[in-house]
PDB file of C-alpha atoms in Angstrom:
ATOM      1  CA  UNK R  98       0.009  -0.222  -0.082  1.00 52.00           C
ATOM      2  CA  UNK R  99       1.297   3.630  -0.952  1.00 82.00           C
ATOM      3  CA  UNK R 100      -0.007   5.452   1.916  1.00 89.00           C
ATOM      4  CA  UNK R 101       1.041   9.360   2.044  1.00 94.00           C
ATOM      5  CA  UNK R 102       1.737  10.930   5.404  1.00 97.00           C
ATOM      6  CA  UNK R 103       2.785  14.519   4.038  1.00 97.00           C
ATOM      7  CA  UNK R 104       3.832  17.302   6.686  1.00 98.00           C
ATOM      8  CA  UNK R 105       4.159  20.964   6.203  1.00 97.00           C
ATOM      9  CA  UNK R 106       5.923  23.216   8.512  1.00 96.00           C
ATOM     10  CA  UNK R 107       6.351  26.410   5.963  1.00 95.00           C
ATOM     11  CA  UNK R 108       5.057  27.820   3.307  1.00 95.00           C
ATOM     12  CA  UNK R 109       6.731  26.103   0.619  1.00 95.00           C
ATOM     13  CA  UNK R 110       5.772  22.442   2.424  1.00 97.00           C
ATOM     14  CA  UNK R 111       1.953  23.517   2.496  1.00 97.00           C
ATOM     15  CA  UNK R 112       2.023  24.671  -1.283  1.00 97.00           C
ATOM     16  CA  UNK R 113       2.905  20.279  -1.464  1.00 97.00           C
ATOM     17  CA  UNK R 114       0.170  19.620   0.615  1.00 98.00           C
ATOM     18  CA  UNK R 115      -2.087  21.685  -1.201  1.00 97.00           C
ATOM     19  CA  UNK R 116      -1.164  19.660  -4.570  1.00 95.00           C
ATOM     20  CA  UNK R 117      -2.300  16.320  -2.832  1.00 95.00           C
ATOM     21  CA  UNK R 118      -4.985  17.765  -1.240  1.00 96.00           C
ATOM     22  CA  UNK R 119      -6.775  19.686  -3.948  1.00 95.00           C
ATOM     23  CA  UNK R 120     -10.211  18.402  -5.249  1.00 93.00           C
ATOM     24  CA  UNK R 121     -10.306  16.364  -1.736  1.00 96.00           C
ATOM     25  CA  UNK R 122     -14.346  15.841  -1.028  1.00 96.00           C
ATOM     26  CA  UNK R 123     -15.511  15.958   2.104  1.00 97.00           C
ATOM     27  CA  UNK R 124     -18.246  16.241   4.295  1.00 97.00           C
ATOM     28  CA  UNK R 125     -19.134  19.434   6.142  1.00 98.00           C
ATOM     29  CA  UNK R 126     -19.469  17.771   9.503  1.00 97.00           C
ATOM     30  CA  UNK R 127     -15.461  15.722   8.788  1.00 97.00           C
ATOM     31  CA  UNK R 128     -15.051  19.646   9.752  1.00 98.00           C
ATOM     32  CA  UNK R 129     -14.108  19.554  13.677  1.00 98.00           C
ATOM     33  CA  UNK R 130     -12.559  22.504  14.972  1.00 98.00           C
ATOM     34  CA  UNK R 131     -11.080  21.801  18.728  1.00 98.00           C
ATOM     35  CA  UNK R 132     -10.741  25.262  20.113  1.00 98.00           C
ATOM     36  CA  UNK R 133      -9.467  23.461  23.311  1.00 98.00           C
ATOM     37  CA  UNK R 134      -6.707  22.115  21.500  1.00 98.00           C
ATOM     38  CA  UNK R 135      -6.488  24.928  18.964  1.00 98.00           C
ATOM     39  CA  UNK R 136      -6.072  22.226  16.248  1.00 98.00           C
ATOM     40  CA  UNK R 137      -8.647  22.066  13.095  1.00 98.00           C
ATOM     41  CA  UNK R 138      -9.268  18.495  11.218  1.00 98.00           C
ATOM     42  CA  UNK R 139     -10.828  17.707   8.540  1.00 98.00           C
ATOM     43  CA  UNK R 140     -11.623  14.339   7.095  1.00 98.00           C
ATOM     44  CA  UNK R 141     -11.607  13.858   3.250  1.00 97.00           C
ATOM     45  CA  UNK R 142     -11.209  11.231   0.108  1.00 96.00           C
ATOM     46  CA  UNK R 143      -8.827  12.445  -1.919  1.00 95.00           C
ATOM     47  CA  UNK R 144      -7.834  12.132  -5.486  1.00 90.00           C
ATOM     48  CA  UNK R 145      -4.521  10.209  -5.920  1.00 89.00           C
ATOM     49  CA  UNK R 146      -3.316  12.630  -7.951  1.00 81.00           C
ATOM     50  CA  UNK R 147       0.749  10.686  -8.022  1.00 81.00           C
ATOM     51  CA  UNK R 148      -1.036   8.436  -9.619  1.00 74.00           C
ATOM     52  CA  UNK R 149      -3.115   9.559 -12.279  1.00 66.00           C
ATOM     53  CA  UNK R 150      -0.668   9.510 -14.874  1.00 64.00           C
ATOM     54  CA  UNK R 151      -0.735   5.730 -15.537  1.00 59.00           C
ATOM     55  CA  UNK R 152      -1.853   3.368 -13.279  1.00 63.00           C
ATOM     56  CA  UNK R 153      -5.727   4.219 -12.799  1.00 69.00           C
ATOM     57  CA  UNK R 154      -8.039   6.613 -10.905  1.00 87.00           C
ATOM     58  CA  UNK R 155      -8.255   6.255  -7.607  1.00 90.00           C
ATOM     59  CA  UNK R 156      -9.310   8.422  -3.585  1.00 91.00           C
ATOM     60  CA  UNK R 157      -8.317   7.361  -0.470  1.00 94.00           C
ATOM     61  CA  UNK R 158      -9.413   8.934   2.625  1.00 96.00           C
ATOM     62  CA  UNK R 159      -7.025  11.018   4.521  1.00 97.00           C
ATOM     63  CA  UNK R 160      -6.706  13.393   7.281  1.00 98.00           C
ATOM     64  CA  UNK R 161      -5.963  16.637   6.677  1.00 98.00           C
ATOM     65  CA  UNK R 162      -4.441  18.612  10.542  1.00 98.00           C
ATOM     66  CA  UNK R 163      -3.671  21.971  11.063  1.00 98.00           C
ATOM     67  CA  UNK R 164      -1.666  22.144  14.835  1.00 98.00           C
ATOM     68  CA  UNK R 165      -1.564  25.763  15.976  1.00 98.00           C
ATOM     69  CA  UNK R 166      -4.663  26.994  15.382  1.00 98.00           C
ATOM     70  CA  UNK R 167      -6.006  30.569  17.347  1.00 98.00           C
ATOM     71  CA  UNK R 168      -9.270  31.480  15.991  1.00 98.00           C
ATOM     72  CA  UNK R 169     -10.941  29.528  12.806  1.00 98.00           C
ATOM     73  CA  UNK R 170     -13.801  31.518  10.649  1.00 98.00           C
ATOM     74  CA  UNK R 171     -16.005  30.439   7.860  1.00 97.00           C
ATOM     75  CA  UNK R 172     -17.489  31.994   4.816  1.00 97.00           C
ATOM     76  CA  UNK R 173     -20.710  30.791   2.903  1.00 96.00           C
ATOM     77  CA  UNK R 174     -20.100  27.006   4.765  1.00 96.00           C
ATOM     78  CA  UNK R 175     -23.561  26.241   6.330  1.00 93.00           C
ATOM     79  CA  UNK R 176     -22.668  23.730   9.674  1.00 92.00           C
ATOM     80  CA  UNK R 177     -25.913  23.391   9.917  1.00 95.00           C
ATOM     81  CA  UNK R 178     -26.292  21.209   7.221  1.00 96.00           C
ATOM     82  CA  UNK R 179     -23.808  18.636   7.931  1.00 97.00           C
ATOM     83  CA  UNK R 180     -24.293  15.842   5.241  1.00 97.00           C
ATOM     84  CA  UNK R 181     -23.637  18.509   3.036  1.00 96.00           C
ATOM     85  CA  UNK R 182     -20.321  18.038   0.702  1.00 96.00           C
ATOM     86  CA  UNK R 183     -17.242  20.176   0.096  1.00 96.00           C
ATOM     87  CA  UNK R 184     -14.899  19.810  -2.593  1.00 96.00           C
ATOM     88  CA  UNK R 185     -11.165  21.333  -1.887  1.00 97.00           C
ATOM     89  CA  UNK R 186      -9.639  23.217  -4.368  1.00 96.00           C
ATOM     90  CA  UNK R 187      -6.722  24.791  -2.675  1.00 96.00           C
ATOM     91  CA  UNK R 188      -5.003  25.709   0.344  1.00 98.00           C
ATOM     92  CA  UNK R 189      -2.614  28.826   0.467  1.00 97.00           C
ATOM     93  CA  UNK R 190      -0.654  30.996   3.583  1.00 97.00           C
ATOM     94  CA  UNK R 191      -0.469  34.487   3.754  1.00 96.00           C
ATOM     95  CA  UNK R 192       1.499  36.467   6.443  1.00 92.00           C
ATOM     96  CA  UNK R 193       4.962  37.926   6.387  1.00 83.00           C
ATOM     97  CA  UNK R 194       8.524  37.031   5.912  1.00 77.00           C
ATOM     98  CA  UNK R 195       9.681  37.453   9.095  1.00 79.00           C
ATOM     99  CA  UNK R 196       7.187  36.500  11.332  1.00 84.00           C
ATOM    100  CA  UNK R 197       5.689  32.995  11.179  1.00 91.00           C
ATOM    101  CA  UNK R 198       2.058  33.278  12.294  1.00 95.00           C
ATOM    102  CA  UNK R 199      -0.328  34.298   9.329  1.00 97.00           C
ATOM    103  CA  UNK R 200      -2.922  33.035   7.936  1.00 98.00           C
ATOM    104  CA  UNK R 201      -4.361  29.567   6.084  1.00 98.00           C
ATOM    105  CA  UNK R 202      -7.361  29.588   3.108  1.00 98.00           C
ATOM    106  CA  UNK R 203      -8.865  26.726   2.708  1.00 98.00           C
ATOM    107  CA  UNK R 204     -10.971  27.128  -0.428  1.00 98.00           C
ATOM    108  CA  UNK R 205     -13.340  25.253  -1.537  1.00 97.00           C
ATOM    109  CA  UNK R 206     -15.508  24.909  -4.958  1.00 94.00           C
ATOM    110  CA  UNK R 207     -18.852  27.311  -4.463  1.00 92.00           C
ATOM    111  CA  UNK R 208     -16.977  29.739  -3.189  1.00 95.00           C
ATOM    112  CA  UNK R 209     -16.738  28.237   0.577  1.00 96.00           C
ATOM    113  CA  UNK R 210     -13.766  29.118   2.073  1.00 98.00           C
ATOM    114  CA  UNK R 211     -11.769  28.598   5.768  1.00 98.00           C
ATOM    115  CA  UNK R 212      -9.638  30.816   7.096  1.00 98.00           C
ATOM    116  CA  UNK R 213      -7.582  29.717  10.280  1.00 98.00           C
ATOM    117  CA  UNK R 214      -5.890  32.136  11.871  1.00 98.00           C
ATOM    118  CA  UNK R 215      -2.473  30.098  12.940  1.00 98.00           C
ATOM    119  CA  UNK R 216       0.235  30.743  15.671  1.00 97.00           C
ATOM    120  CA  UNK R 217       2.910  29.121  12.502  1.00 97.00           C
ATOM    121  CA  UNK R 218       1.984  26.831  10.229  1.00 97.00           C
ATOM    122  CA  UNK R 219       2.061  23.096  11.709  1.00 98.00           C
ATOM    123  CA  UNK R 220       0.067  20.790   9.707  1.00 98.00           C
ATOM    124  CA  UNK R 221      -0.164  17.311   8.086  1.00 98.00           C
ATOM    125  CA  UNK R 222      -2.090  14.802   6.064  1.00 98.00           C
ATOM    126  CA  UNK R 223      -1.772  11.294   5.846  1.00 98.00           C
ATOM    127  CA  UNK R 224      -3.539   8.604   4.556  1.00 96.00           C
ATOM    128  CA  UNK R 225      -5.733   6.658   6.718  1.00 96.00           C
ATOM    129  CA  UNK R 226      -6.778   3.353   4.230  1.00 89.00           C
ATOM    130  CA  UNK R 227      -7.134   1.402   1.523  1.00 89.00           C
ATOM    131  CA  UNK R 228      -7.348   3.532  -2.204  1.00 86.00           C
ATOM    132  CA  UNK R 229     -10.389   2.633  -4.334  1.00 85.00           C
ATOM    133  CA  UNK R 230     -11.507   2.772  -7.991  1.00 85.00           C
ATOM    134  CA  UNK R 231     -13.123   5.914  -9.170  1.00 83.00           C
ATOM    135  CA  UNK R 232     -14.822   6.864 -12.982  1.00 77.00           C
ATOM    136  CA  UNK R 233     -14.125  10.258 -13.205  1.00 77.00           C
ATOM    137  CA  UNK R 234     -11.319  12.764 -12.685  1.00 76.00           C
ATOM    138  CA  UNK R 235     -12.068  15.961 -11.616  1.00 80.00           C
ATOM    139  CA  UNK R 236     -11.336  18.662 -14.231  1.00 74.00           C
ATOM    140  CA  UNK R 237     -11.637  22.677 -14.587  1.00 66.00           C
ATOM    141  CA  UNK R 238     -12.697  25.029 -16.458  1.00 65.00           C
ATOM    142  CA  UNK R 239      -9.579  27.553 -17.298  1.00 55.00           C
ATOM    143  CA  UNK R 240     -12.158  30.550 -18.742  1.00 54.00           C
TER     144      UNK R 240
END
């Protein structure tokens, strides 16, 4: 089994996680903010982009984890619909070069987003189990 386990401690590392998590889908109810622990987790079914070139189309259940989170704000994500599906488009960081704190943005299809105010970047993406086949590879209109 080719299980993925990535960690990010800076903006460049976070770009690698973003590339692997692009087009992951999950439910709103699988977004868990634990303020007392200062962490946010999201269980997702990620598209296995690293195999898309030749060995078929797969998805894997994965955990996206952010630590040292001071606050979370959401826009256009209906927490009162926990079974609603979200599709992650990208993850990006905004901050000053000389300060490790900043904001991590998770942007979803349809205009939903999460903003994480972080003390510093401390994130991970970990596969939780075996892959399964899918007939659909995500595509994006470039218009």
